[in-house]
Amino acid sequence: MSSRTSPKYLSTLAEFASGADINSLSTGARDRARWIIADCIPVIAAGMQQREMKAFAASHLARAGAGTAWVIGAGRRATAFDAALINGTAGTWLELDEGNLFAKGHPGIQVVPAAVAQAQELEVTGSDLLLAVALGYELSSRISRAAQVKLSVHPHGTYGVIGAAIAVAKLKRFSSAQMIELINSASTMGMATSRQTLLDGATVRNIFTGHSGYMGLMATRLVECGFTGEIDSPATVYGKVLSDTFDPAKVVAGLGSEWLIAQSYFKLHATGRYVHSVIDALEDLLARAPGARLDAGQIERIEVRAYALAAMLAEKHVVSSFGARFSVPFALASILVHGRPGLKCFEDAAVANPQIQALAQRVDMQEDKTFTARYPAEQPATLRIVLKNGAAFEGRCGVTKGEPANPHKPEELRGKFFDLGEPVWGRSVTQNLFEGLMAIEDISSFREFSKRFEL
């Protein structure tokens, strides 16, 4: 390891990561990490059923070596590297992955695939895996929080590399000196990601999360082989390259007492997170309408006011299922035509539906700067639908469903697990897997546990 002097905040991070045990986690952090692992696995499985993912998995695995790690939703196994790459990519395809407004992105799906794959190659317990995921998530999220990453940069594929690397390194029991080298190395191994991929409906964006897992594993391998990083790579990358502002004090503020992982959200709608606020406003509106439904053919116009990040998702000319997940006008139109939200609202058939496309053109989307000022503590949105007969209905969202201040119920998250898992694995496997993951701390060998399931 390098003998160079590291900045104090990096030493603090590394010592915390290497020294933490399962009892270091707060009750909230421990519970949330358990749910994040459980949530990611069926989300990956459902994403793996998409045409492009099936082709990618088949093509990549035809050239890959044998391994013990699940390729989730494909019924195959591979090396940890290959599994993390493919699973991470599938995990963002349907836009159902967990996220965190304070971490400014989606840490879970960037950390979990690598950690789960590595745990299947080592002799570690379920508690070891839970702790590794929590630490990788927490420390990388703190680095992201300390920066003001440019809006043009998509957060996938950036700080997630650090999170995946820390999680894998914890499973491998890295020392604090190795952890410092790892954080400095992993910080430089992210991608130059583009947020424009969302607005263009470009599915290359989904490889960003696969990259995080793959390169996190690679970073640990490099450090094991003696590679070194900069003296303070996070400050360089997150203070000069991806962002112009980086505050090291924010990285370690409240470390061990404040847990960002406990402030995450889960998704029940297959759309970009900022769309959810407007969907919540629509659900509020429909609750006030006769029969909780409006005749889409009688809608004259739809007026939306939202915070800036939601107002950006104003594309009306949607041409793909993936692009549909990042358009507020399309989401509103499709849900109104279908009568309820669901995966069908964002499939190719919905994109090809002329009624949905026509209704999306009648959506007026505007930023309300007072709403933007309340973000991220709140995620305000208002919705007004005017019918052709002049009748009007209004709805609003203050805090998006799934946020810590407005959490989903456990039975809703369980329902999501089964809704996504059963079509892929069947009822029995889904039930046994769910029960095992909910009791992950009781698993004495995660590698042996994984042998029970062909996912």
PDB file of C-alpha atoms in Angstrom, residues 307 369-381 396-399:
ATOM      1  CA  TYR A 307     -40.374  21.083  -9.243  1.00  0.00           C
ATOM      2  CA  LYS A 369     -40.050  27.712  -8.731  1.00  0.00           C
ATOM      3  CA  THR A 370     -41.587  27.692  -5.261  1.00  0.00           C
ATOM      4  CA  PHE A 371     -41.901  23.916  -5.613  1.00  0.00           C
ATOM      5  CA  THR A 372     -38.273  23.665  -6.718  1.00  0.00           C
ATOM      6  CA  ALA A 373     -37.216  25.571  -3.600  1.00  0.00           C
ATOM      7  CA  ARG A 374     -38.937  22.933  -1.424  1.00  0.00           C
ATOM      8  CA  TYR A 375     -37.080  20.042  -3.084  1.00  0.00           C
ATOM      9  CA  PRO A 376     -35.629  17.549  -2.006  1.00  0.00           C
ATOM     10  CA  ALA A 377     -37.249  17.637   1.440  1.00  0.00           C
ATOM     11  CA  GLU A 378     -40.562  17.744  -0.415  1.00  0.00           C
ATOM     12  CA  GLN A 379     -41.441  16.851  -4.012  1.00  0.00           C
ATOM     13  CA  PRO A 380     -44.479  19.016  -4.756  1.00  0.00           C
ATOM     14  CA  ALA A 381     -46.661  18.713  -7.836  1.00  0.00           C
ATOM     15  CA  ARG A 396     -51.663  17.353  -5.582  1.00  0.00           C
ATOM     16  CA  CYS A 397     -48.582  15.661  -4.175  1.00  0.00           C
ATOM     17  CA  GLY A 398     -46.488  17.023  -1.337  1.00  0.00           C
ATOM     18  CA  VAL A 399     -44.174  14.132  -0.515  1.00  0.00           C
TER      19      VAL A 399
END
